[in-house]
Amino acid sequence: MNRASQAVVMFFLGGAILRASVTDLYLRYVKQGLRPFLIAAGTLLVITAIVALLQELRHLNRPEAGPEDDGHGHGRSGPTVGWLLLLPALALLFVVPPALGADTAARAGSALTDNREVAYPPLPPGDPAELTLLDYGYRAVFDHGRTLQDRRIQLTGFLAPEPDGQPMLARIVLSCCAADGVPIKIGLRGQVPQAPADTWVRATGRWIPHTTKDPINDADVPYFEVSTWEKITAPAEPYE
């Protein structure tokens, strides 16, 4: 692989990063706040690749240009295995991978492992009150549901199977990127949605004073009494 070929690979990598960054595709890999850094990185790769290609073209067009040599009897070509770097770029350009979902929730322990016994503010106004699964989980477990009582609540997430096969509501929580994603799990009672795993639903109901232990990491799993639910399309930002 010569320098021109390396520049082509760099160009496609930068283009793939830019393509993901200017659409919502990047949200399947990293948190929303990292978008400017991805755009900057992709732009830098593309510009560097173009400059490298222009330099190679000027070198080839010089009449005195001889065979590619580094002055030590070695050509500038590298191993052809370097072309494999194109695979992740082409995957980003032409294949849309799914976000982390029910399979991750089934294999990883719940995110409710840090004891956060703090003064939780009242729920946001509105009926029902819209909460993230993580907020609901912390209030249900570490505030013992005090701020959740006597309120209708709306939760949004995907369905994942509990160890006994019953559906639970889940969502992946990111600190930075998908590599560090962990699930937040909410058990369901009442009008439990009957749909395949990874189906996104919006559930309305109430807090109930019931928790179980996640068999994977022994974290608390709070429960939610579903009164109504509906299927929805997966949100552009699937993670919390």
CSV table of C-alpha atoms in Angstrom, one decimal:
chain,number,residue,atom,x,y,z
A,1,MET,CA,0.0,0.0,0.0
A,2,ASN,CA,1.7,3.2,-1.2
A,3,ARG,CA,1.1,6.7,0.2
A,4,ALA,CA,-1.7,7.5,-2.3
A,5,SER,CA,-3.5,4.3,-1.2
A,6,GLN,CA,-3.1,5.3,2.4
A,7,ALA,CA,-4.6,8.7,1.6
A,8,VAL,CA,-7.6,7.0,-0.1
A,9,VAL,CA,-8.2,4.9,3.0
A,10,MET,CA,-7.9,8.0,5.2
A,11,PHE,CA,-10.4,9.9,3.0
A,12,PHE,CA,-13.0,7.2,3.3
A,13,LEU,CA,-12.5,6.9,7.0
A,14,GLY,CA,-13.0,10.7,7.4
A,15,GLY,CA,-16.0,10.6,5.1
A,16,ALA,CA,-17.6,7.8,7.0
A,17,ILE,CA,-17.1,9.8,10.3
A,18,LEU,CA,-18.6,12.9,8.7
A,19,ARG,CA,-21.5,11.0,7.2
A,20,ALA,CA,-22.4,9.6,10.6
A,21,SER,CA,-21.9,12.9,12.4
A,22,VAL,CA,-24.1,15.1,10.1
A,23,THR,CA,-27.0,12.6,10.5
A,24,ASP,CA,-28.4,10.9,13.6
A,25,LEU,CA,-26.3,7.8,12.9
A,26,TYR,CA,-23.6,8.9,15.3
A,27,LEU,CA,-26.1,8.6,18.2
A,28,ARG,CA,-25.8,4.8,17.9
A,29,TYR,CA,-22.2,5.1,19.0
A,30,VAL,CA,-21.6,8.1,21.2
A,31,LYS,CA,-23.5,10.7,23.3
A,32,GLN,CA,-25.0,13.7,21.6
A,33,GLY,CA,-22.5,16.2,23.1
A,34,LEU,CA,-19.6,14.5,21.2
A,35,ARG,CA,-20.9,15.5,17.8
A,36,PRO,CA,-18.7,18.6,17.3
A,37,PHE,CA,-15.6,16.5,18.1
A,38,LEU,CA,-16.6,13.9,15.5
A,39,ILE,CA,-17.2,16.5,12.8
A,40,ALA,CA,-13.8,18.1,13.6
A,41,ALA,CA,-12.0,14.7,13.4
A,42,GLY,CA,-13.7,13.7,10.2
A,43,THR,CA,-13.0,17.0,8.6
A,44,LEU,CA,-9.3,16.8,9.6
A,45,LEU,CA,-9.0,13.3,8.2
A,46,VAL,CA,-10.6,14.3,4.8
A,47,ILE,CA,-8.4,17.5,4.5
A,48,THR,CA,-5.2,15.6,5.4
A,49,ALA,CA,-6.1,12.9,2.8
A,50,ILE,CA,-6.7,15.4,0.1
A,51,VAL,CA,-3.4,17.2,0.8
A,52,ALA,CA,-1.6,13.9,0.7
A,53,LEU,CA,-3.2,12.9,-2.6
A,54,LEU,CA,-2.3,16.3,-4.1
A,55,GLN,CA,1.3,15.9,-3.0
A,56,GLU,CA,1.5,12.4,-4.5
A,57,LEU,CA,0.0,13.6,-7.8
A,58,ARG,CA,2.6,16.4,-8.0
A,59,HIS,CA,5.4,13.9,-7.3
A,60,LEU,CA,4.2,11.6,-10.1
A,61,ASN,CA,3.9,14.5,-12.6
A,62,ARG,CA,7.5,15.6,-12.0
A,63,PRO,CA,9.7,14.5,-15.0
A,64,GLU,CA,12.6,13.6,-12.7
A,65,ALA,CA,10.4,11.4,-10.5
A,66,GLY,CA,11.8,8.0,-10.2
A,67,PRO,CA,10.5,4.8,-8.6
A,68,GLU,CA,9.2,5.2,-5.1
A,69,ASP,CA,12.1,4.8,-2.8
A,70,ASP,CA,13.0,6.1,0.6
A,71,GLY,CA,16.7,6.4,-0.1
A,72,HIS,CA,17.5,3.0,1.6
A,73,GLY,CA,16.5,0.7,-1.2
A,74,HIS,CA,13.0,0.3,0.1
A,75,GLY,CA,9.9,1.4,-1.7
A,76,ARG,CA,7.2,3.4,0.1
A,77,SER,CA,4.6,0.7,-0.3
A,78,GLY,CA,3.3,-0.9,2.9
A,79,PRO,CA,1.5,-4.2,3.4
A,80,THR,CA,-1.7,-4.7,1.5
A,81,VAL,CA,-3.4,-5.7,4.7
A,82,GLY,CA,-3.8,-2.0,5.3
A,83,TRP,CA,-6.7,-2.0,2.9
A,84,LEU,CA,-8.7,-3.8,5.6
A,85,LEU,CA,-8.9,-0.3,7.3
A,86,LEU,CA,-11.5,0.4,4.6
A,87,LEU,CA,-13.9,-2.2,6.0
A,88,PRO,CA,-15.2,-0.1,9.0
A,89,ALA,CA,-15.4,3.0,6.8
A,90,LEU,CA,-17.5,1.1,4.2
A,91,ALA,CA,-19.6,-0.4,6.9
A,92,LEU,CA,-20.4,3.1,8.2
A,93,LEU,CA,-21.2,4.3,4.7
A,94,PHE,CA,-23.4,1.5,3.5
A,95,VAL,CA,-24.6,-0.5,6.5
A,96,VAL,CA,-26.6,0.9,9.4
A,97,PRO,CA,-25.9,-1.2,12.5
A,98,PRO,CA,-28.6,-1.4,15.2
A,99,ALA,CA,-28.3,0.4,18.5
A,100,LEU,CA,-27.6,-1.7,21.6
A,101,GLY,CA,-30.8,-3.3,22.8
A,102,ALA,CA,-32.4,-6.3,24.4
A,103,ASP,CA,-29.4,-8.6,23.9
A,104,THR,CA,-27.2,-6.2,25.9
A,105,ALA,CA,-29.9,-5.9,28.6
A,106,ALA,CA,-30.0,-9.6,29.0
A,107,ARG,CA,-26.2,-10.0,29.3
A,108,ALA,CA,-25.3,-7.0,31.5
A,109,GLY,CA,-26.3,-6.0,35.0
A,110,SER,CA,-28.6,-3.1,35.8
A,111,ALA,CA,-27.2,0.4,36.2
A,112,LEU,CA,-28.7,1.0,39.6
A,113,THR,CA,-25.6,0.2,41.6
A,114,ASP,CA,-24.7,3.6,43.1
A,115,ASN,CA,-26.6,4.6,46.3
A,116,ARG,CA,-28.0,8.0,45.6
A,117,GLU,CA,-30.1,8.9,48.6
A,118,VAL,CA,-30.4,12.6,48.0
A,119,ALA,CA,-33.3,15.0,48.1
A,120,TYR,CA,-35.1,14.4,44.9
A,121,PRO,CA,-37.1,17.3,43.4
A,122,PRO,CA,-40.8,17.0,42.7
A,123,LEU,CA,-41.8,15.4,39.4
A,124,PRO,CA,-42.1,17.7,36.4
A,125,PRO,CA,-45.6,19.1,35.8
A,126,GLY,CA,-48.0,17.5,33.4
A,127,ASP,CA,-50.2,14.4,33.5
A,128,PRO,CA,-48.6,12.0,33.0
A,129,ALA,CA,-45.2,13.1,34.2
A,130,GLU,CA,-42.5,12.0,31.7
A,131,LEU,CA,-39.4,10.5,33.3
A,132,THR,CA,-36.4,8.7,31.9
A,133,LEU,CA,-36.0,5.1,33.1
A,134,LEU,CA,-32.8,6.1,35.0
A,135,ASP,CA,-34.6,8.9,36.9
A,136,TYR,CA,-37.6,6.6,37.7
A,137,GLY,CA,-35.2,3.9,38.9
A,138,TYR,CA,-33.3,6.2,41.2
A,139,ARG,CA,-36.5,7.7,42.7
A,140,ALA,CA,-38.1,4.2,43.1
A,141,VAL,CA,-35.1,2.5,44.7
A,142,PHE,CA,-33.1,5.2,46.6
A,143,ASP,CA,-35.9,7.6,47.4
A,144,HIS,CA,-38.3,4.7,48.1
A,145,GLY,CA,-40.9,6.1,45.7
A,146,ARG,CA,-41.7,9.2,47.8
A,147,THR,CA,-41.8,11.6,44.8
A,148,LEU,CA,-43.6,9.0,42.6
A,149,GLN,CA,-46.6,8.4,44.8
A,150,ASP,CA,-50.0,9.6,43.5
A,151,ARG,CA,-48.8,10.5,40.1
A,152,ARG,CA,-49.3,9.1,36.7
A,153,ILE,CA,-45.9,8.5,35.0
A,154,GLN,CA,-44.9,7.9,31.4
A,155,LEU,CA,-41.8,5.8,30.6
A,156,THR,CA,-40.2,5.1,27.2
A,157,GLY,CA,-37.9,2.2,26.4
A,158,PHE,CA,-37.6,-1.1,24.6
A,159,LEU,CA,-38.8,-4.5,25.7
A,160,ALA,CA,-36.3,-7.0,26.9
A,161,PRO,CA,-36.9,-10.4,28.6
A,162,GLU,CA,-36.4,-11.0,32.3
A,163,PRO,CA,-34.7,-14.2,33.4
A,164,ASP,CA,-38.2,-15.8,33.7
A,165,GLY,CA,-39.1,-14.7,30.2
A,166,GLN,CA,-41.5,-11.9,31.2
A,167,PRO,CA,-41.0,-8.6,29.4
A,168,MET,CA,-39.3,-5.7,31.2
A,169,LEU,CA,-38.7,-2.1,30.1
A,170,ALA,CA,-35.1,-1.2,29.4
A,171,ARG,CA,-32.8,1.4,28.0
A,172,ILE,CA,-29.0,1.7,27.6
A,173,VAL,CA,-27.2,4.3,29.6
A,174,LEU,CA,-24.0,5.8,28.2
A,175,SER,CA,-21.2,7.5,30.0
A,176,CYS,CA,-19.4,8.3,26.8
A,177,CYS,CA,-19.9,5.8,24.0
A,178,ALA,CA,-21.6,2.5,23.3
A,179,ALA,CA,-18.6,0.6,24.5
A,180,ASP,CA,-19.4,1.6,28.1
A,181,GLY,CA,-23.2,1.2,27.8
A,182,VAL,CA,-25.1,-0.4,30.7
A,183,PRO,CA,-28.8,-1.1,30.8
A,184,ILE,CA,-31.3,0.3,33.2
A,185,LYS,CA,-34.1,-2.2,33.8
A,186,ILE,CA,-37.6,-1.7,35.0
A,187,GLY,CA,-39.9,-4.6,35.8
A,188,LEU,CA,-43.5,-4.5,34.6
A,189,ARG,CA,-46.8,-5.4,36.2
A,190,GLY,CA,-50.4,-4.7,35.1
A,191,GLN,CA,-51.1,-4.4,31.4
A,192,VAL,CA,-47.7,-5.7,30.4
A,193,PRO,CA,-46.9,-5.1,26.7
A,194,GLN,CA,-47.0,-8.3,24.7
A,195,ALA,CA,-44.6,-7.7,21.8
A,196,PRO,CA,-41.2,-9.0,20.7
A,197,ALA,CA,-37.9,-8.1,22.3
A,198,ASP,CA,-36.5,-4.7,21.1
A,199,THR,CA,-39.9,-3.3,20.5
A,200,TRP,CA,-40.0,0.3,21.6
A,201,VAL,CA,-43.0,1.2,23.7
A,202,ARG,CA,-44.3,4.2,25.6
A,203,ALA,CA,-45.9,3.0,28.8
A,204,THR,CA,-48.2,5.0,31.2
A,205,GLY,CA,-48.9,3.9,34.7
A,206,ARG,CA,-47.8,4.3,38.4
A,207,TRP,CA,-45.0,3.4,40.7
A,208,ILE,CA,-45.5,0.3,42.9
A,209,PRO,CA,-43.4,-0.5,46.0
A,210,HIS,CA,-41.9,-3.7,44.6
A,211,THR,CA,-38.3,-4.5,43.7
A,212,THR,CA,-36.2,-7.5,42.8
A,213,LYS,CA,-32.5,-8.2,42.4
A,214,ASP,CA,-30.8,-8.4,39.1
A,215,PRO,CA,-29.2,-11.9,39.0
A,216,ILE,CA,-26.2,-10.6,37.0
A,217,ASN,CA,-24.9,-7.9,39.4
A,218,ASP,CA,-27.4,-8.0,42.3
A,219,ALA,CA,-28.6,-4.4,41.6
A,220,ASP,CA,-32.1,-3.4,42.5
A,221,VAL,CA,-34.7,-3.6,39.8
A,222,PRO,CA,-37.8,-1.5,40.5
A,223,TYR,CA,-41.3,-2.2,39.1
A,224,PHE,CA,-43.9,-0.2,37.3
A,225,GLU,CA,-47.6,-0.8,37.1
A,226,VAL,CA,-48.7,-0.3,33.4
A,227,SER,CA,-52.2,1.0,32.8
A,228,THR,CA,-51.8,1.8,29.0
A,229,TRP,CA,-49.0,1.4,26.5
A,230,GLU,CA,-48.4,1.9,22.8
A,231,LYS,CA,-45.7,0.9,20.3
A,232,ILE,CA,-43.5,3.6,19.0
A,233,THR,CA,-40.7,4.0,16.5
A,234,ALA,CA,-37.2,3.9,17.9
A,235,PRO,CA,-36.1,7.4,18.9
A,236,ALA,CA,-33.2,9.1,17.1
A,237,GLU,CA,-31.3,9.1,20.3
A,238,PRO,CA,-31.8,5.6,21.7
A,239,TYR,CA,-29.6,6.0,24.8
A,240,GLU,CA,-30.0,7.8,28.1
